[in-house]
Coordinates of C-alpha atoms and ligand atoms in Angstrom, one line a residue:
M583 CA 26.8 60.4 -9.2
Q584 CA 27.0 63.8 -10.8
G585 CA 24.0 65.7 -12.1
L586 CA 23.4 65.7 -15.8
M587 CA 23.1 69.4 -16.4
Q588 CA 24.9 71.7 -18.7
E589 CA 27.7 73.8 -17.3
H590 CA 28.4 77.3 -18.6
P591 CA 30.8 79.6 -17.0
L592 CA 29.2 82.7 -15.3
L593 CA 30.7 85.4 -17.5
I594 CA 30.1 89.1 -17.7
S595 CA 29.9 88.9 -21.5
S596 CA 26.9 86.7 -21.2
I597 CA 24.9 89.5 -19.5
L598 CA 25.3 91.8 -22.4
R599 CA 24.7 89.1 -24.9
H600 CA 21.4 88.3 -23.2
A601 CA 20.3 92.0 -23.0
A602 CA 21.3 92.6 -26.7
R603 CA 19.3 89.5 -27.9
H604 CA 16.2 89.8 -25.7
H605 CA 15.9 93.4 -24.6
Q606 CA 16.4 95.3 -27.8
G607 CA 13.7 97.8 -26.9
A608 CA 15.1 98.8 -23.5
R609 CA 16.3 102.4 -23.8
I610 CA 19.6 103.8 -22.6
A611 CA 20.2 107.5 -22.1
S612 CA 23.5 109.0 -21.1
V613 CA 24.4 112.6 -20.1
D614 CA 28.0 113.6 -20.7
A615 CA 30.0 116.2 -18.7
N616 CA 28.8 118.9 -21.1
G617 CA 25.2 118.1 -20.4
R618 CA 24.7 116.5 -23.9
M619 CA 22.4 113.5 -24.1
T620 CA 23.2 110.4 -26.1
R621 CA 20.7 107.6 -26.6
S622 CA 21.5 104.0 -27.2
S623 CA 20.3 100.4 -26.7
Y624 CA 21.8 97.1 -25.6
P625 CA 22.4 95.9 -29.2
E626 CA 24.3 99.2 -29.8
V627 CA 26.3 98.9 -26.6
A628 CA 27.2 95.3 -27.6
A629 CA 28.3 96.5 -31.0
R630 CA 30.4 99.3 -29.6
A631 CA 31.8 97.0 -26.9
A632 CA 32.9 94.7 -29.6
Q633 CA 34.6 97.5 -31.5
L634 CA 36.3 98.6 -28.3
A635 CA 37.5 95.0 -27.6
H636 CA 39.2 95.0 -31.0
G637 CA 40.6 98.5 -30.1
L638 CA 42.0 97.1 -26.9
H639 CA 43.8 94.4 -28.8
R640 CA 45.3 97.0 -31.1
L641 CA 46.6 98.8 -28.0
G642 CA 48.2 95.5 -27.1
V643 CA 46.0 94.9 -24.0
R644 CA 46.3 91.2 -23.1
R645 CA 44.2 89.0 -20.7
T646 CA 44.5 89.8 -17.0
E647 CA 46.1 93.1 -17.7
R648 CA 44.5 96.1 -16.0
V649 CA 42.7 98.9 -17.8
A650 CA 42.0 101.9 -15.7
T651 CA 39.1 104.3 -16.1
L652 CA 38.7 107.8 -14.7
A653 CA 35.1 108.4 -15.8
W654 CA 31.6 109.3 -14.7
N655 CA 28.4 107.3 -15.2
T656 CA 28.2 107.5 -19.0
L657 CA 27.7 105.4 -22.0
P658 CA 31.4 104.9 -22.9
H659 CA 32.1 103.8 -19.4
L660 CA 29.3 101.2 -19.7
E661 CA 30.9 100.0 -23.0
L662 CA 34.3 99.8 -21.2
Y663 CA 32.7 97.7 -18.4
Y664 CA 31.8 95.0 -21.0
A665 CA 34.7 95.3 -23.5
V666 CA 37.5 95.2 -20.9
S667 CA 36.1 92.4 -18.7
G668 CA 34.5 90.5 -21.6
S669 CA 37.7 90.3 -23.5
G670 CA 39.5 88.9 -20.4
A671 CA 41.3 92.0 -19.2
V672 CA 40.6 93.6 -15.8
L673 CA 38.5 96.8 -15.5
H674 CA 40.1 99.1 -12.9
T675 CA 37.7 101.9 -12.0
V676 CA 39.5 104.8 -10.3
N677 CA 37.7 107.3 -8.1
P678 CA 38.6 110.7 -9.4
R679 CA 37.8 112.3 -6.0
L680 CA 40.7 110.6 -4.3
F681 CA 43.8 112.7 -3.5
P682 CA 46.3 112.7 -6.3
E683 CA 48.7 110.8 -4.1
Q684 CA 46.1 108.0 -3.8
V685 CA 45.3 108.1 -7.5
A686 CA 49.0 107.7 -8.3
F687 CA 49.4 105.0 -5.7
I688 CA 46.6 102.8 -7.1
L689 CA 47.5 103.3 -10.8
N690 CA 51.0 102.0 -9.8
D691 CA 49.7 99.3 -7.5
A692 CA 47.4 98.0 -10.2
Q693 CA 50.1 98.3 -12.9
D694 CA 47.6 99.6 -15.4
V695 CA 48.5 99.2 -19.1
A696 CA 45.9 101.6 -20.5
L697 CA 44.0 104.5 -19.0
F698 CA 40.6 105.8 -20.3
V699 CA 39.9 109.2 -19.0
D700 CA 36.8 111.4 -19.4
A701 CA 37.9 114.7 -21.0
S702 CA 36.4 116.6 -18.1
L703 CA 38.7 114.7 -15.7
L704 CA 41.9 115.5 -17.6
P705 CA 42.9 117.9 -14.7
V706 CA 43.0 114.8 -12.4
L707 CA 45.3 113.1 -14.8
E708 CA 47.4 116.2 -15.0
K709 CA 48.1 116.1 -11.3
V710 CA 49.5 112.6 -11.5
A711 CA 51.1 112.9 -15.0
D712 CA 54.6 112.6 -13.5
R713 CA 53.8 109.5 -11.4
L714 CA 52.1 107.2 -14.0
P715 CA 53.1 103.6 -13.9
A716 CA 55.9 102.4 -16.2
S717 CA 53.4 99.7 -17.4
L718 CA 51.1 102.3 -19.0
R719 CA 51.1 102.1 -22.8
A720 CA 48.3 104.5 -23.9
V721 CA 45.8 107.1 -22.7
V722 CA 42.4 107.3 -24.3
V723 CA 40.2 110.3 -23.9
L724 CA 36.4 109.9 -23.6
G725 CA 34.1 112.7 -24.8
E726 CA 34.9 116.2 -25.8
G727 CA 35.3 117.8 -22.4
H728 CA 36.0 121.4 -21.8
P729 CA 37.9 123.4 -24.5
E730 CA 40.5 124.5 -22.0
A731 CA 41.3 121.0 -20.9
A732 CA 43.9 119.6 -23.3
P733 CA 45.6 116.3 -22.5
P734 CA 48.8 116.9 -20.4
A735 CA 52.1 116.1 -22.1
L736 CA 52.6 112.4 -21.5
S737 CA 55.3 109.9 -22.5
V738 CA 52.6 107.5 -23.9
P739 CA 50.4 108.0 -26.9
V740 CA 47.1 109.8 -26.3
L741 CA 44.2 109.1 -28.6
S742 CA 40.4 109.6 -28.6
Y743 CA 37.9 106.9 -27.9
D744 CA 36.3 107.5 -31.3
Q745 CA 39.7 107.1 -33.0
L746 CA 40.3 103.9 -31.1
I747 CA 37.0 102.2 -32.1
A748 CA 36.5 103.7 -35.6
G749 CA 36.5 101.2 -38.4
E750 CA 36.6 98.2 -36.0
S751 CA 34.2 95.3 -36.5
T752 CA 31.0 95.3 -34.5
G753 CA 31.3 91.6 -34.0
Y754 CA 33.6 90.0 -31.4
D755 CA 34.0 86.4 -30.2
W756 CA 33.8 86.9 -26.5
P757 CA 36.2 84.3 -25.0
L758 CA 35.0 81.4 -22.9
L759 CA 37.0 82.4 -19.8
D760 CA 37.3 80.6 -16.5
E761 CA 34.5 82.1 -14.5
R762 CA 36.9 82.6 -11.6
S763 CA 39.2 84.9 -13.5
A764 CA 39.5 88.5 -12.4
S765 CA 37.0 90.9 -14.1
A766 CA 37.3 94.2 -12.2
L767 CA 39.4 95.9 -9.6
C768 CA 38.2 98.6 -7.2
Y769 CA 40.2 100.2 -4.4
T770 CA 38.8 101.0 -1.0
S771 CA 38.9 104.7 0.0
G772 CA 41.9 104.1 2.3
T773 CA 41.1 106.9 4.8
T774 CA 43.4 105.4 7.4
G775 CA 46.2 103.9 5.2
E776 CA 46.9 103.0 1.6
P777 CA 43.8 102.1 -0.5
K778 CA 43.4 98.3 -0.9
G779 CA 42.4 96.7 -4.1
V780 CA 39.4 94.4 -4.3
L781 CA 39.6 92.1 -7.2
Y782 CA 36.1 90.9 -8.4
S783 CA 35.7 87.8 -10.6
H784 CA 33.3 87.1 -13.4
R785 CA 31.5 84.5 -11.2
S786 CA 31.2 86.8 -8.2
T787 CA 29.9 89.7 -10.4
V788 CA 27.3 87.6 -12.1
L789 CA 26.1 86.0 -8.9
H790 CA 26.0 89.4 -7.2
A791 CA 23.9 90.8 -10.1
M792 CA 21.5 87.9 -9.9
A793 CA 21.1 88.5 -6.2
A794 CA 20.6 92.2 -6.7
I795 CA 17.6 91.7 -9.0
Q796 CA 15.6 89.7 -6.4
P797 CA 12.3 91.1 -5.1
D798 CA 13.6 91.8 -1.6
V799 CA 16.8 93.4 -2.9
F800 CA 16.4 95.8 -5.9
A801 CA 13.4 94.1 -7.4
L802 CA 14.5 94.9 -11.0
R803 CA 12.2 94.1 -13.9
A804 CA 12.4 94.6 -17.7
L805 CA 9.8 97.3 -17.2
D806 CA 12.1 99.4 -15.0
T807 CA 14.2 102.3 -16.0
V808 CA 17.2 102.3 -13.7
M809 CA 19.3 105.4 -12.9
P810 CA 22.5 104.6 -11.0
V811 CA 23.4 107.8 -9.2
V812 CA 26.0 105.8 -7.2
P813 CA 29.2 106.1 -9.2
M814 CA 30.5 103.6 -11.7
F815 CA 34.0 104.5 -10.4
H816 CA 33.3 103.1 -7.0
V817 CA 32.1 99.5 -6.4
N818 CA 30.7 99.3 -9.9
A819 CA 27.7 101.5 -9.1
W820 CA 26.5 98.8 -6.7
G821 CA 26.5 96.4 -9.6
L822 CA 23.7 98.2 -11.5
P823 CA 25.6 98.2 -14.8
Y824 CA 25.4 94.4 -14.6
S825 CA 22.0 93.8 -12.9
A826 CA 20.0 96.3 -15.0
P827 CA 20.9 94.6 -18.4
M828 CA 20.5 91.2 -16.8
A829 CA 16.9 92.1 -15.9
G830 CA 16.4 93.9 -19.2
S831 CA 15.8 97.2 -17.6
G832 CA 16.5 100.5 -19.3
L833 CA 19.4 102.6 -18.1
V834 CA 19.8 106.3 -17.5
L835 CA 23.4 107.3 -16.9
P836 CA 23.4 110.8 -15.4
G837 CA 27.0 111.9 -15.9
P838 CA 28.7 114.1 -13.3
K839 CA 25.8 116.6 -12.6
L840 CA 24.0 115.1 -9.7
D841 CA 22.3 118.2 -8.3
P842 CA 18.6 117.9 -7.4
V843 CA 17.5 120.0 -10.5
S844 CA 19.4 117.7 -12.9
L845 CA 18.3 114.5 -11.2
H846 CA 14.7 115.5 -10.9
S847 CA 14.5 116.4 -14.5
L848 CA 16.0 113.0 -15.5
F849 CA 13.5 111.2 -13.2
E850 CA 10.7 113.0 -15.0
A851 CA 11.8 113.2 -18.6
E852 CA 13.3 109.7 -18.8
G853 CA 10.6 107.9 -16.7
V854 CA 13.1 106.6 -14.1
T855 CA 11.4 104.0 -11.9
F856 CA 14.4 103.0 -9.8
S857 CA 17.5 104.7 -8.5
A858 CA 20.3 104.2 -6.0
G859 CA 22.4 106.8 -4.2
V860 CA 24.1 107.8 -1.0
P861 CA 22.2 109.8 1.7
T862 CA 23.6 113.2 0.7
I863 CA 22.0 112.8 -2.8
W864 CA 18.5 112.0 -1.5
T865 CA 18.7 114.5 1.3
A866 CA 19.6 117.3 -1.1
L867 CA 16.8 116.2 -3.5
L868 CA 14.3 116.3 -0.6
Q869 CA 15.4 119.7 0.5
W870 CA 15.0 121.0 -3.0
L871 CA 11.6 119.5 -3.5
E872 CA 10.4 121.0 -0.2
A873 CA 11.6 124.4 -1.4
E874 CA 9.8 124.0 -4.7
P875 CA 6.3 122.9 -3.7
H876 CA 5.0 122.6 -7.3
R877 CA 7.6 119.9 -8.1
R878 CA 6.4 116.3 -7.7
F879 CA 7.1 112.9 -9.3
A880 CA 4.6 112.0 -12.0
H881 CA 5.4 108.4 -11.3
P882 CA 7.1 108.1 -7.9
P883 CA 10.3 106.0 -8.3
R884 CA 11.7 103.4 -5.9
L885 CA 15.0 104.5 -4.3
V886 CA 17.7 102.7 -2.5
V887 CA 20.1 104.3 -0.1
G888 CA 23.3 103.0 1.5
G889 CA 26.9 103.9 2.2
T890 CA 26.1 105.7 5.4
A891 CA 23.0 106.0 7.5
L892 CA 20.0 108.1 6.2
P893 CA 18.0 109.9 8.8
V894 CA 14.5 108.2 9.1
A895 CA 13.0 111.7 8.8
V896 CA 14.1 111.8 5.1
T897 CA 12.7 108.3 4.3
E898 CA 9.5 109.3 6.0
A899 CA 9.1 112.6 4.1
F900 CA 9.8 111.0 0.8
L901 CA 7.2 108.3 1.5
K902 CA 4.5 110.5 3.0
E903 CA 4.9 113.6 0.8
Y904 CA 5.9 112.2 -2.5
G905 CA 4.9 108.5 -2.4
V906 CA 8.6 107.5 -2.9
S907 CA 9.8 104.5 -1.1
I908 CA 13.4 104.2 0.1
L909 CA 15.0 100.9 0.7
H910 CA 17.9 100.9 3.1
A911 CA 20.9 98.7 2.0
W912 CA 24.2 98.0 3.6
G913 CA 27.4 96.9 1.8
M914 CA 31.1 97.6 1.2
T915 CA 33.7 97.5 -1.6
E916 CA 34.9 94.1 -0.4
I917 CA 31.4 92.6 -0.9
S918 CA 30.7 93.8 -4.4
P919 CA 29.0 95.7 -2.4
L920 CA 25.6 94.3 -1.5
G921 CA 25.3 92.6 1.9
S922 CA 21.9 93.3 3.3
T923 CA 18.6 95.2 2.7
N924 CA 15.9 96.1 5.1
S925 CA 12.8 94.6 3.4
R926 CA 9.9 93.2 5.4
K927 CA 9.6 89.5 6.1
A928 CA 7.1 87.2 7.8
E929 CA 7.9 88.4 11.3
N930 CA 7.2 92.1 10.6
A931 CA 4.8 91.9 7.7
H932 CA 2.0 93.1 9.9
W933 CA 3.7 96.1 11.3
S934 CA 2.2 99.5 10.7
Q935 CA 3.8 102.0 8.3
E936 CA 5.0 104.0 11.3
E937 CA 6.6 101.0 13.0
F938 CA 8.3 100.0 9.8
L939 CA 9.5 103.5 9.1
H940 CA 11.2 103.6 12.5
Y941 CA 12.7 100.2 11.8
S942 CA 14.1 101.3 8.4
R943 CA 17.0 103.0 10.1
K944 CA 18.5 99.5 10.4
Q945 CA 20.7 98.1 7.7
G946 CA 18.6 94.9 7.3
R947 CA 19.1 91.2 6.7
P948 CA 21.4 89.3 4.3
H949 CA 20.0 87.8 1.1
F950 CA 20.9 84.3 -0.1
G951 CA 24.6 84.3 -1.0
V952 CA 26.0 86.2 1.9
D953 CA 25.9 85.5 5.6
Y954 CA 27.2 87.2 8.8
R955 CA 28.4 86.4 12.2
V956 CA 28.8 89.0 15.0
L957 CA 31.5 88.3 17.6
D958 CA 32.3 90.2 20.8
D959 CA 35.7 91.2 22.0
A960 CA 36.3 87.6 23.3
G961 CA 35.4 86.1 20.0
Q962 CA 32.0 84.8 21.2
P963 CA 28.8 85.3 19.2
I964 CA 26.7 88.1 20.6
A965 CA 23.1 87.7 21.7
H966 CA 20.5 88.7 19.1
D967 CA 18.8 91.0 21.6
D968 CA 19.2 94.4 19.9
R969 CA 21.6 95.5 22.6
A970 CA 24.8 93.6 22.6
F971 CA 27.5 95.0 20.2
G972 CA 30.1 93.1 18.3
E973 CA 32.1 93.3 15.0
M974 CA 30.3 91.8 12.0
Q975 CA 32.1 89.3 9.8
V976 CA 30.8 88.2 6.5
Q977 CA 31.1 85.3 4.1
G978 CA 29.7 84.6 0.7
H979 CA 29.9 84.2 -3.1
W980 CA 30.7 87.8 -3.7
V981 CA 32.9 88.5 -0.6
A982 CA 36.6 89.2 -1.0
S983 CA 39.0 86.5 0.1
G984 CA 42.0 88.8 0.1
Y985 CA 43.3 92.1 -1.3
F986 CA 45.1 92.5 -4.6
N987 CA 48.9 92.6 -4.3
R988 CA 48.9 91.9 -0.5
A989 CA 50.1 88.6 0.9
H990 CA 47.8 88.7 4.0
D991 CA 45.6 91.1 5.7
H992 CA 44.1 91.1 9.2
A993 CA 40.7 91.6 7.7
F994 CA 40.5 87.9 6.7
T995 CA 40.1 85.3 9.4
P996 CA 41.9 81.9 9.3
D997 CA 38.4 80.2 9.2
G998 CA 37.3 82.0 6.0
W999 CA 35.4 85.1 7.2
M1000 CA 36.0 88.8 6.4
R1001 CA 36.0 91.3 9.2
T1002 CA 33.8 94.3 8.1
G1003 CA 35.1 96.7 10.7
D1004 CA 31.4 97.5 11.4
V1005 CA 30.2 97.2 14.9
V1006 CA 26.5 96.1 15.0
T1007 CA 23.7 95.0 17.1
V1008 CA 21.4 92.2 15.9
D1009 CA 17.7 92.0 16.9
P1010 CA 15.6 88.9 17.4
L1011 CA 14.6 89.1 13.7
G1012 CA 18.2 88.9 12.6
C1013 CA 18.3 92.5 11.4
I1014 CA 21.6 94.3 11.9
E1015 CA 22.0 97.9 13.0
I1016 CA 25.4 99.5 12.6
V1017 CA 26.3 101.4 15.7
D1018 CA 29.8 102.3 14.7
R1019 CA 33.0 101.6 12.8
A1020 CA 35.2 99.5 15.0
K1021 CA 37.9 102.2 14.8
D1022 CA 35.4 105.0 15.6
V1023 CA 33.6 103.7 18.7
I1024 CA 34.3 105.9 21.8
K1025 CA 35.8 104.0 24.6
S1026 CA 34.8 105.7 27.8
G1027 CA 35.8 104.1 31.1
G1028 CA 36.1 100.7 29.4
E1029 CA 32.6 100.8 27.9
W1030 CA 31.7 101.6 24.3
I1031 CA 29.7 104.5 23.2
S1032 CA 28.2 104.5 19.7
S1033 CA 29.1 107.6 17.8
I1034 CA 26.5 106.8 15.1
T1035 CA 23.6 106.6 17.6
L1036 CA 24.6 110.0 19.0
E1037 CA 24.9 111.5 15.5
N1038 CA 21.5 110.2 14.4
L1039 CA 19.9 111.7 17.5
A1040 CA 21.6 115.1 16.9
L1041 CA 20.2 115.1 13.4
R1042 CA 16.7 115.1 14.9
H1043 CA 17.2 118.7 16.1
P1044 CA 15.6 121.0 13.5
D1045 CA 18.6 123.3 13.3
V1046 CA 21.2 120.6 12.7
A1047 CA 22.3 120.0 9.1
L1048 CA 25.3 117.6 9.8
A1049 CA 26.6 116.0 12.9
A1050 CA 29.7 114.0 13.8
V1051 CA 30.7 112.6 17.2
I1052 CA 34.4 111.9 17.8
P1053 CA 36.4 110.9 20.9
V1054 CA 38.6 113.4 22.7
H1055 CA 41.0 112.5 25.4
H1056 CA 39.8 112.5 29.0
P1057 CA 42.2 112.1 31.9
K1058 CA 39.8 109.9 33.9
W1059 CA 37.6 108.1 31.3
D1060 CA 40.2 107.8 28.5
E1061 CA 37.8 109.1 25.9
R1062 CA 34.7 111.2 25.9
P1063 CA 32.4 112.2 23.0
L1064 CA 32.6 115.6 21.4
L1065 CA 29.7 116.6 19.1
L1066 CA 30.5 118.6 16.0
V1067 CA 27.6 120.3 14.4
V1068 CA 27.1 122.1 11.1
P1069 CA 24.0 124.2 11.6
K1070 CA 21.4 124.6 8.9
P1071 CA 21.8 127.8 6.9
G1072 CA 20.5 130.8 8.9
C1073 CA 20.2 128.8 12.1
T1074 CA 22.2 129.5 15.3
P1075 CA 21.3 126.6 17.6
D1076 CA 22.2 126.6 21.3
A1077 CA 24.5 123.8 22.5
Q1078 CA 22.4 123.0 25.6
D1079 CA 19.3 122.9 23.5
I1080 CA 20.9 120.3 21.2
L1081 CA 22.1 118.2 24.1
R1082 CA 18.5 118.1 25.5
I1083 CA 17.7 115.9 22.5
Y1084 CA 19.5 113.0 24.3
D1085 CA 17.3 113.2 27.4
G1086 CA 15.8 109.8 28.0
Q1087 CA 17.2 108.5 24.7
V1088 CA 20.6 107.3 25.8
A1089 CA 22.3 106.6 29.1
K1090 CA 23.5 109.8 30.8
W1091 CA 27.1 108.8 30.4
W1092 CA 26.7 108.6 26.6
V1093 CA 25.7 112.3 26.3
P1094 CA 28.5 114.3 24.6
D1095 CA 30.6 116.4 27.0
A1096 CA 30.7 119.4 24.6
V1097 CA 29.3 120.7 21.3
E1098 CA 31.3 122.7 18.8
F1099 CA 29.8 124.4 15.8
V1100 CA 31.7 124.2 12.5
E1101 CA 31.0 125.4 9.0
S1102 CA 31.7 122.0 7.4
L1103 CA 32.9 118.6 8.2
P1104 CA 35.6 116.7 6.2
L1105 CA 34.2 114.0 4.0
T1106 CA 36.0 111.1 2.4
A1107 CA 36.2 110.6 -1.4
T1108 CA 33.1 108.4 -1.1
G1109 CA 31.1 111.0 0.8
K1110 CA 31.3 109.5 4.3
L1111 CA 32.2 111.5 7.5
W1112 CA 36.0 111.4 7.6
K1113 CA 36.5 110.7 11.3
A1114 CA 40.3 110.1 11.1
E1115 CA 40.7 113.7 9.8
M1116 CA 38.4 115.1 12.4
K1117 CA 40.2 113.3 15.2
K1118 CA 43.4 114.8 13.9
Q1119 CA 41.9 118.3 13.7
W1120 CA 40.5 118.1 17.3
R1121 CA 43.4 116.4 18.9
G1122 CA 44.3 118.2 22.1
Y1123 CA 40.8 119.6 22.5
S1124 CA 40.2 120.6 26.2
L1125 CA 36.8 119.5 27.4
P1126 CA 35.0 122.2 29.5
G1127 CA 35.3 121.7 33.3
Ligands
AMP2581 P1 32.8 101.4 1.1 O1 33.7 100.2 1.0 O2 33.4 102.7 0.7 O3 31.5 101.1 0.3 O4 32.4 101.5 2.6 C1 31.8 100.5 3.3 C2 31.4 101.0 4.7 O5 30.3 102.0 4.6 C3 30.7 99.9 5.5 O6 31.7 99.1 6.1 C4 29.9 100.7 6.5 O7 30.8 101.2 7.5 C5 29.5 101.9 5.7 N1 28.1 101.7 5.2 C6 27.7 101.1 4.1 N2 26.3 101.1 4.0 C7 25.9 101.7 5.2 C8 24.6 101.9 5.7 N3 23.5 101.6 5.1 N4 24.6 102.5 6.9 C9 25.7 102.9 7.6 N5 26.9 102.6 7.1 C10 27.0 102.0 5.9

């Protein structure tokens, strides 16, 4: 016997319809590339998304066709999120920080039919102008941009966003799509090969947004004002453009200026209560606050961090000095991206603040809707003893089942799990801690050394700004760790002094064989340490002795 309940497809258009009907007072603020602020509301976003959907039809965009964006976290980008997916086309967000070769590759791989580009990003378009896909029918420029940035000469029509939507009706009948149909496409950074496309569905996106709102995840409420600092061009700003309107929260879209001064002034002026960003954003904000002792938060916001590990010292300083709590989250492009958060539960509810701060270095536990298993080299589940390592695999409602345009990929197991490539330990509470990327662990004498553990310890040294540990060839042990350090400005730390930080913290054979001081470290387009490039740079390095 079947249940007697209504069935409605889980559609992205339903999120905006809800916000526009029931959260008309929620405020939206958006800063463009020129620093100009625009204000809006969900009814206005809905009206403009409708105009845009008509405009897309005029451009000839049909269902399932891909519409690319090269844009910051701004209001027009939010309108595109809803107009493109809502009308049945696929929103393809492109990371403007990728190399031109990669941008050209993914535009062609996606076979985009239209490209919406922020005027300030026209130089990115210029670099790929001769490699645009033959499928492209129009380029639409968002915002006014810099006077010197004129659209490059293209073989397709170029028009402005305002031209496209002007005169269109503010009403649109959002189609009742199959909830499993594709809604958005985002490519992984592809630091070791071609980027791979992850194709989200309406259903996965709506379920992911509902999960994100939960109290132990982002805890979003209608009274919140949410500022996504994580980019809308990569993994949909962790789903915040969907979860914030679903919760009825206000939105502050900060545009491209993400320096501490700009962000702090938005936190204060717009009353931001919740924000999400990668470690470099929050670390820079903390350093700036420490240098400007009179700056505080009138109402301390809640922050979420993820993407790479954040030193516990930063979480601690935010909490103790500024009353700002930082929630540690883990995720990846392939899982929309949220997989786990480190919130308390029954077993650690009674822990002291100090104990929990130390624990917050871990990536947390899954929420309903995703699950993990961790297998060792022999394919057996590892012990949840906080020591055994293994590769984490995930499964769930918003986890990819394959890559766009690829027949099969090794990442997907025959029994329906996705290999994350993250090597983790699991503790008796079920909390994961990433110890490495599978391809970055250092294999010394047949044993594994966690580069991330060594990096986190190095960051405890007061003179170390940035640290990376990479393997270098060793005739006897195969690989040994080399520690690369960017010193803090004005500091000249001593190598032996840094290595003393490992005394008693790790096994002796884990201690790096050498330290090299560098001015900077290569980062990927999503701001992570680019180990593949470092390994290339330091190939052939001779270890002392
Ligand atoms: P991306 O697909 O670009 O979002 O990258 C996903 C990868 O980032 C994951 O597989 C992890 O290796 C890494 N990552 C994400 N969140 C964290 C975190 N909280 N701590 C450490 N690494 C993380």
